[in-house]
Coordinates of N, CA, C and O and ligand atoms in Angstrom, one line a residue:
M235 N 93.7 110.8 119.8 CA 94.1 111.8 118.8 C 94.3 111.1 117.5 O 94.8 110.0 117.4
K236 N 93.9 111.8 116.4 CA 94.0 111.3 115.1 C 95.4 110.9 114.7 O 95.7 109.9 114.1
K237 N 96.4 111.8 115.2 CA 97.8 111.6 114.8 C 98.3 110.2 115.4 O 99.0 109.5 114.7
D238 N 97.8 109.9 116.6 CA 98.3 108.7 117.2 C 97.7 107.5 116.5 O 98.4 106.5 116.3
Y239 N 96.4 107.6 116.1 CA 95.9 106.5 115.3 C 96.7 106.2 114.0 O 97.0 105.1 113.7
I240 N 97.0 107.3 113.3 CA 97.7 107.2 112.1 C 99.1 106.6 112.3 O 99.6 105.7 111.6
Y241 N 99.7 107.1 113.3 CA 101.1 106.6 113.7 C 101.1 105.1 114.0 O 101.9 104.4 113.6
N242 N 100.1 104.7 114.8 CA 100.0 103.3 115.2 C 99.7 102.4 114.0 O 100.2 101.3 114.0
V243 N 98.9 102.9 113.0 CA 98.7 102.0 111.8 C 100.0 101.8 111.1 O 100.3 100.6 110.7
I244 N 100.8 102.8 111.0 CA 102.1 102.6 110.3 C 103.0 101.7 111.2 O 103.7 100.9 110.7
K245 N 103.0 102.0 112.5 CA 103.8 101.2 113.4 C 103.5 99.7 113.4 O 104.4 98.9 113.4
N246 N 102.2 99.4 113.3 CA 101.8 98.0 113.4 C 101.8 97.3 112.1 O 101.5 96.1 112.0
S247 N 102.1 98.0 111.0 CA 102.1 97.4 109.7 C 103.5 96.7 109.4 O 104.5 97.2 109.7
Q248 N 103.3 95.5 108.8 CA 104.5 94.8 108.4 C 105.2 95.3 107.1 O 106.3 95.0 106.8
T249 N 104.4 96.1 106.4 CA 104.9 96.6 105.2 C 104.6 98.1 105.1 O 103.9 98.7 105.9
S250 N 105.2 98.8 104.1 CA 105.0 100.2 104.0 C 103.6 100.4 103.4 O 103.1 99.6 102.6
L251 N 103.0 101.6 103.7 CA 101.6 101.8 103.3 C 101.4 103.1 102.5 O 102.2 104.1 102.7
T252 N 100.5 103.1 101.6 CA 100.2 104.4 101.0 C 99.2 105.2 101.8 O 98.6 104.6 102.8
A253 N 99.0 106.4 101.5 CA 98.1 107.3 102.3 C 96.7 106.7 102.2 O 96.0 106.7 103.2
E254 N 96.3 106.1 101.1 CA 95.0 105.5 100.9 C 94.9 104.3 101.9 O 93.8 104.1 102.5
D255 N 95.9 103.5 101.9 CA 95.9 102.3 102.8 C 95.6 102.8 104.2 O 94.8 102.2 105.0
I256 N 96.4 103.8 104.6 CA 96.3 104.3 106.0 C 94.9 104.9 106.2 O 94.3 104.7 107.3
Y257 N 94.4 105.7 105.3 CA 93.1 106.3 105.4 C 92.0 105.2 105.6 O 91.1 105.2 106.4
N258 N 92.1 104.1 104.7 CA 91.1 103.0 104.8 C 91.1 102.4 106.1 O 90.0 102.0 106.7
N259 N 92.3 102.2 106.7 CA 92.4 101.6 108.0 C 91.9 102.5 109.1 O 91.0 102.1 109.9
V260 N 92.3 103.7 109.1 CA 92.0 104.6 110.2 C 90.5 105.0 110.2 O 89.9 105.1 111.2
S261 N 90.0 105.2 109.0 CA 88.6 105.6 108.9 C 87.6 104.6 109.4 O 86.4 104.9 109.6
Q262 N 88.0 103.3 109.6 CA 87.2 102.3 110.2 C 87.0 102.6 111.7 O 86.0 102.2 112.3
N263 N 87.9 103.3 112.3 CA 87.8 103.5 113.7 C 87.5 104.9 114.1 O 86.8 105.1 115.1
I264 N 87.9 105.9 113.3 CA 87.6 107.3 113.7 C 87.2 108.0 112.5 O 87.4 107.6 111.3
D265 N 86.5 109.2 112.8 CA 86.0 110.0 111.7 C 87.1 110.9 111.2 O 87.6 111.8 111.9
V266 N 87.6 110.6 110.0 CA 88.7 111.4 109.5 C 88.6 111.5 107.9 O 87.9 110.6 107.3
N267 N 89.1 112.5 107.3 CA 89.1 112.5 105.9 C 90.5 112.4 105.3 O 91.5 112.6 106.0
L268 N 90.6 112.2 104.0 CA 91.9 111.9 103.4 C 92.9 113.1 103.5 O 94.1 112.8 103.7
S269 N 92.3 114.3 103.4 CA 93.3 115.4 103.5 C 93.9 115.5 104.9 O 95.0 116.0 105.0
T270 N 93.1 115.2 105.9 CA 93.7 115.1 107.3 C 94.8 114.1 107.4 O 95.8 114.3 108.0
V271 N 94.6 113.0 106.7 CA 95.6 111.9 106.7 C 96.8 112.4 106.1 O 97.9 112.3 106.6
Y272 N 96.7 113.0 104.9 CA 97.9 113.6 104.2 C 98.6 114.6 105.1 O 99.8 114.6 105.2
R273 N 97.8 115.5 105.7 CA 98.4 116.6 106.5 C 99.2 115.9 107.7 O 100.3 116.3 108.0
T274 N 98.6 114.9 108.3 CA 99.2 114.3 109.5 C 100.4 113.6 109.1 O 101.5 113.6 109.8
L275 N 100.4 112.9 107.9 CA 101.6 112.2 107.4 C 102.7 113.1 107.2 O 103.9 112.9 107.6
N276 N 102.4 114.3 106.6 CA 103.5 115.3 106.3 C 104.1 115.7 107.6 O 105.3 115.9 107.8
N277 N 103.2 115.9 108.6 CA 103.7 116.3 109.9 C 104.6 115.3 110.6 O 105.7 115.6 111.1
L278 N 104.2 114.0 110.5 CA 105.0 112.9 111.0 C 106.4 112.8 110.3 O 107.4 112.5 110.9
V279 N 106.3 113.0 109.0 CA 107.6 113.0 108.2 C 108.5 114.1 108.6 O 109.7 113.9 108.8
N280 N 107.9 115.3 108.8 CA 108.7 116.5 109.2 C 109.4 116.3 110.6 O 110.4 116.8 110.9
K281 N 108.7 115.5 111.4 CA 109.2 115.2 112.7 C 110.1 114.0 112.8 O 110.6 113.5 113.8
N282 N 110.4 113.4 111.6 CA 111.3 112.3 111.4 C 110.8 111.0 112.1 O 111.5 110.2 112.5
L283 N 109.5 111.0 112.3 CA 108.9 109.8 113.0 C 108.5 108.7 111.9 O 108.5 107.5 112.1
V284 N 108.3 109.3 110.7 CA 107.9 108.4 109.6 C 108.7 108.8 108.4 O 109.0 109.9 108.2
N285 N 109.0 107.7 107.6 CA 109.7 107.9 106.3 C 108.8 107.9 105.2 O 107.9 107.0 105.1
K286 N 108.9 108.8 104.2 CA 108.1 108.7 103.0 C 109.1 108.3 101.9 O 110.1 108.8 101.7
V287 N 108.7 107.2 101.3 CA 109.5 106.6 100.2 C 108.7 106.6 98.9 O 107.6 106.0 98.9
V288 N 109.2 107.3 97.9 CA 108.5 107.3 96.6 C 109.2 106.3 95.8 O 110.4 106.3 95.5
R289 N 108.4 105.3 95.4 CA 109.0 104.2 94.6 C 108.9 104.5 93.2 O 108.4 105.5 92.7
Q290 N 109.5 103.5 92.4 CA 109.5 103.7 90.9 C 108.1 103.8 90.3 O 108.0 104.4 89.2
D291 N 107.1 103.3 91.0 CA 105.8 103.5 90.5 C 105.2 104.9 90.8 O 104.1 105.2 90.5
K292 N 106.1 105.7 91.4 CA 105.7 107.2 91.6 C 104.7 107.3 92.8 O 104.2 108.4 93.0
I293 N 104.4 106.3 93.5 CA 103.5 106.3 94.6 C 104.3 106.5 95.9 O 105.3 105.9 96.0
A294 N 103.8 107.3 96.8 CA 104.5 107.5 98.0 C 104.0 106.5 99.0 O 102.8 106.3 99.2
Y295 N 105.0 105.9 99.7 CA 104.7 104.9 100.7 C 105.3 105.4 102.0 O 106.3 106.0 102.1
Y296 N 104.5 105.1 103.1 CA 105.0 105.5 104.4 C 105.4 104.4 105.3 O 104.7 103.3 105.3
E297 N 106.4 104.6 106.0 CA 106.9 103.5 107.0 C 107.5 104.2 108.2 O 107.9 105.4 108.1
L298 N 107.6 103.4 109.2 CA 108.2 103.9 110.5 C 109.7 104.3 110.2 O 110.4 103.5 109.6
A299 N 110.1 105.4 110.7 CA 111.5 105.8 110.6 C 112.4 105.0 111.5 O 112.1 104.8 112.7
Q300 N 113.4 104.4 111.0 CA 114.3 103.6 111.8 C 115.8 103.9 111.4 O 116.1 104.5 110.4
D301 N 116.7 103.5 112.3 CA 118.1 103.8 112.1 C 118.6 103.0 110.9 O 119.4 103.5 110.1
T302 N 118.3 101.7 110.9 CA 118.8 100.9 109.8 C 118.0 101.2 108.6 O 116.7 101.3 108.6
H303 N 118.6 101.3 107.4 CA 117.8 101.5 106.2 C 117.5 100.2 105.6 O 118.2 99.2 105.7
K304 N 116.4 100.2 104.9 CA 115.9 99.0 104.3 C 115.7 99.2 102.8 O 115.5 100.3 102.3
H305 N 115.7 98.1 102.1 CA 115.3 98.1 100.7 C 114.1 97.2 100.6 O 113.9 96.3 101.4
Y306 N 113.4 97.3 99.5 CA 112.2 96.5 99.3 C 112.2 95.6 98.1 O 112.7 95.9 97.1
L307 N 111.6 94.4 98.4 CA 111.4 93.4 97.3 C 110.0 93.6 96.9 O 109.1 93.4 97.8
I308 N 109.7 94.0 95.7 CA 108.4 94.4 95.4 C 107.8 93.3 94.4 O 108.4 93.1 93.3
C309 N 106.7 92.8 94.7 CA 106.0 91.8 93.9 C 105.3 92.5 92.8 O 104.4 93.3 93.0
D310 N 105.6 92.1 91.5 CA 104.9 92.8 90.4 C 103.5 92.3 90.2 O 102.7 92.8 89.4
K311 N 103.1 91.2 90.9 CA 101.8 90.6 90.8 C 100.8 91.3 91.8 O 99.8 91.8 91.4
C312 N 101.2 91.3 93.1 CA 100.3 91.8 94.1 C 100.7 93.1 94.7 O 100.0 93.7 95.5
N313 N 101.9 93.6 94.2 CA 102.4 94.9 94.7 C 102.7 94.9 96.2 O 102.9 96.0 96.8
C314 N 102.9 93.8 96.8 CA 103.4 93.7 98.2 C 104.8 94.1 98.2 O 105.6 93.9 97.3
A315 N 105.2 94.7 99.3 CA 106.6 95.1 99.5 C 107.2 94.4 100.7 O 106.6 94.5 101.8
F316 N 108.3 93.7 100.5 CA 108.9 92.9 101.6 C 110.2 93.6 101.9 O 111.1 93.7 101.0
P317 N 110.4 94.0 103.2 CA 111.7 94.7 103.5 C 112.8 93.8 103.6 O 112.7 92.6 104.0
T318 N 114.0 94.2 103.2 CA 115.2 93.5 103.4 C 116.3 94.5 103.9 O 116.3 95.6 103.5
Q319 N 117.1 94.1 104.9 CA 118.1 95.0 105.4 C 119.4 94.7 104.7 O 120.5 95.2 105.0
M320 N 119.4 93.7 103.8 CA 120.6 93.3 103.1 C 121.0 94.4 102.2 O 120.2 94.8 101.3
C321 N 122.2 95.0 102.4 CA 122.6 96.1 101.5 C 124.1 96.2 101.5 O 124.7 96.4 102.5
T322 N 124.7 96.2 100.3 CA 126.1 96.4 100.3 C 126.4 97.6 99.5 O 127.6 97.9 99.1
I323 N 125.4 98.4 99.2 CA 125.5 99.6 98.4 C 126.5 100.6 99.1 O 127.2 101.3 98.5
D324 N 126.3 100.6 100.4 CA 127.2 101.6 101.2 C 128.6 101.4 100.9 O 129.4 102.4 100.8
K325 N 129.1 100.2 100.7 CA 130.5 99.9 100.4 C 130.8 100.5 99.0 O 131.8 101.1 98.8
I326 N 129.9 100.2 98.1 CA 130.1 100.7 96.7 C 130.1 102.2 96.7 O 130.9 102.9 96.1
A327 N 129.2 102.8 97.5 CA 129.1 104.3 97.6 C 130.3 104.9 98.1 O 130.8 105.9 97.7
N328 N 130.9 104.2 99.1 CA 132.2 104.7 99.7 C 133.3 104.7 98.7 O 134.1 105.6 98.6
K329 N 133.3 103.7 97.9 CA 134.3 103.6 96.8 C 134.1 104.7 95.8 O 135.1 105.4 95.4
I330 N 132.9 104.9 95.4 CA 132.6 106.0 94.4 C 133.0 107.3 95.0 O 133.5 108.2 94.4
K331 N 132.7 107.5 96.3 CA 133.0 108.7 97.0 C 134.5 109.0 96.9 O 134.9 110.1 96.6
K332 N 135.3 108.0 97.2 CA 136.7 108.1 97.2 C 137.2 108.5 95.8 O 138.1 109.3 95.6
E333 N 136.7 107.8 94.8 CA 137.1 108.0 93.4 C 136.7 109.3 92.8 O 137.4 109.8 92.0
T334 N 135.5 109.7 93.1 CA 135.0 110.9 92.4 C 134.9 112.1 93.3 O 134.7 113.2 92.8
G335 N 135.0 111.9 94.6 CA 134.8 113.1 95.5 C 133.4 113.5 95.7 O 133.1 114.5 96.4
F336 N 132.5 112.8 95.0 CA 131.1 113.1 95.1 C 130.6 112.7 96.5 O 130.8 111.5 96.9
N337 N 129.9 113.6 97.2 CA 129.5 113.2 98.6 C 128.1 112.6 98.5 O 127.1 113.2 98.5
I338 N 128.1 111.3 98.5 CA 126.9 110.5 98.4 C 126.2 110.4 99.8 O 126.9 110.0 100.8
T339 N 125.0 110.9 99.9 CA 124.3 110.8 101.2 C 123.2 109.8 101.3 O 122.8 109.4 102.4
S340 N 122.7 109.3 100.2 CA 121.7 108.3 100.2 C 121.6 107.6 98.9 O 122.2 108.0 97.9
H341 N 120.9 106.5 98.9 CA 120.6 105.8 97.6 C 119.3 105.1 97.6 O 118.7 104.9 98.7
T342 N 118.8 104.8 96.5 CA 117.5 104.1 96.4 C 117.7 102.8 95.6 O 118.5 102.8 94.7
L343 N 117.1 101.8 96.0 CA 117.2 100.5 95.3 C 116.0 99.7 95.6 O 115.4 99.6 96.7
E344 N 115.5 99.1 94.5 CA 114.3 98.3 94.6 C 114.5 97.0 93.9 O 115.1 97.0 92.8
F345 N 114.0 95.9 94.4 CA 114.0 94.7 93.7 C 112.6 94.3 93.3 O 111.7 94.4 94.1
H346 N 112.5 93.9 92.0 CA 111.2 93.5 91.5 C 111.2 92.0 91.2 O 112.2 91.5 90.8
G347 N 110.0 91.5 91.4 CA 109.9 90.0 91.1 C 108.5 89.5 91.5 O 107.5 90.3 91.5
I348 N 108.4 88.3 91.8 CA 107.2 87.6 92.2 C 107.4 87.1 93.6 O 108.3 86.3 93.8
C349 N 106.5 87.4 94.5 CA 106.6 87.0 95.9 C 106.2 85.5 96.0 O 105.6 84.9 95.1
Q350 N 106.6 84.9 97.2 CA 106.3 83.5 97.4 C 104.8 83.2 97.4 O 104.4 82.1 96.8
N351 N 104.0 84.1 97.9 CA 102.5 83.8 97.9 C 102.0 83.7 96.4 O 101.2 82.8 96.1
C352 N 102.4 84.6 95.6 CA 102.0 84.6 94.2 C 102.6 83.4 93.5 O 101.9 82.8 92.6
L353 N 103.8 83.0 93.8 CA 104.4 81.8 93.2 C 103.6 80.6 93.5 O 103.3 79.8 92.7
K354 N 103.2 80.5 94.8 CA 102.4 79.4 95.3 C 101.0 79.3 94.5 O 100.6 78.3 94.1
N355 N 100.4 80.5 94.5 CA 99.0 80.6 93.8 C 99.1 80.3 92.4 O 98.1 79.9 91.8
A356 N 100.2 80.5 91.8 CA 100.3 80.3 90.3 C 100.4 78.8 90.0 O 100.1 78.4 88.9
K357 N 100.7 78.0 91.0 CA 100.9 76.6 90.8 C 99.5 75.8 90.7 O 98.6 76.3 91.3
Ligands
LIG406 ZN1 102.8 88.8 95.2
LIG407 ZN1 121.1 100.4 100.9

């Protein structure tokens, strides 16, 4: 099934993928068009199997939905995204919640810089 192919591509990826990335990968194996990929992705997001994350570059990236939330280190050279589970924002959010009464339910945070590969290649 097309849905399983698309889900597996996301599942087996070390990093989050755009719809185009997924399409390029899946279309090598099965006959599929980009609008089907988008439709399937929306479907997976609605079922909470996949998370859609819109980054500061306004592009939507897809990743497997997990209990632990992640933030990404984004390389400004190659646009690779490396996940990190390091996050102390929840502590800060709790403090803000107490002080302001604002019910914070989520946060976004992105780190930008140059990845190790690009640093190596620059030498
Ligand atoms: Zn890089
Ligand atoms: Zn966080």
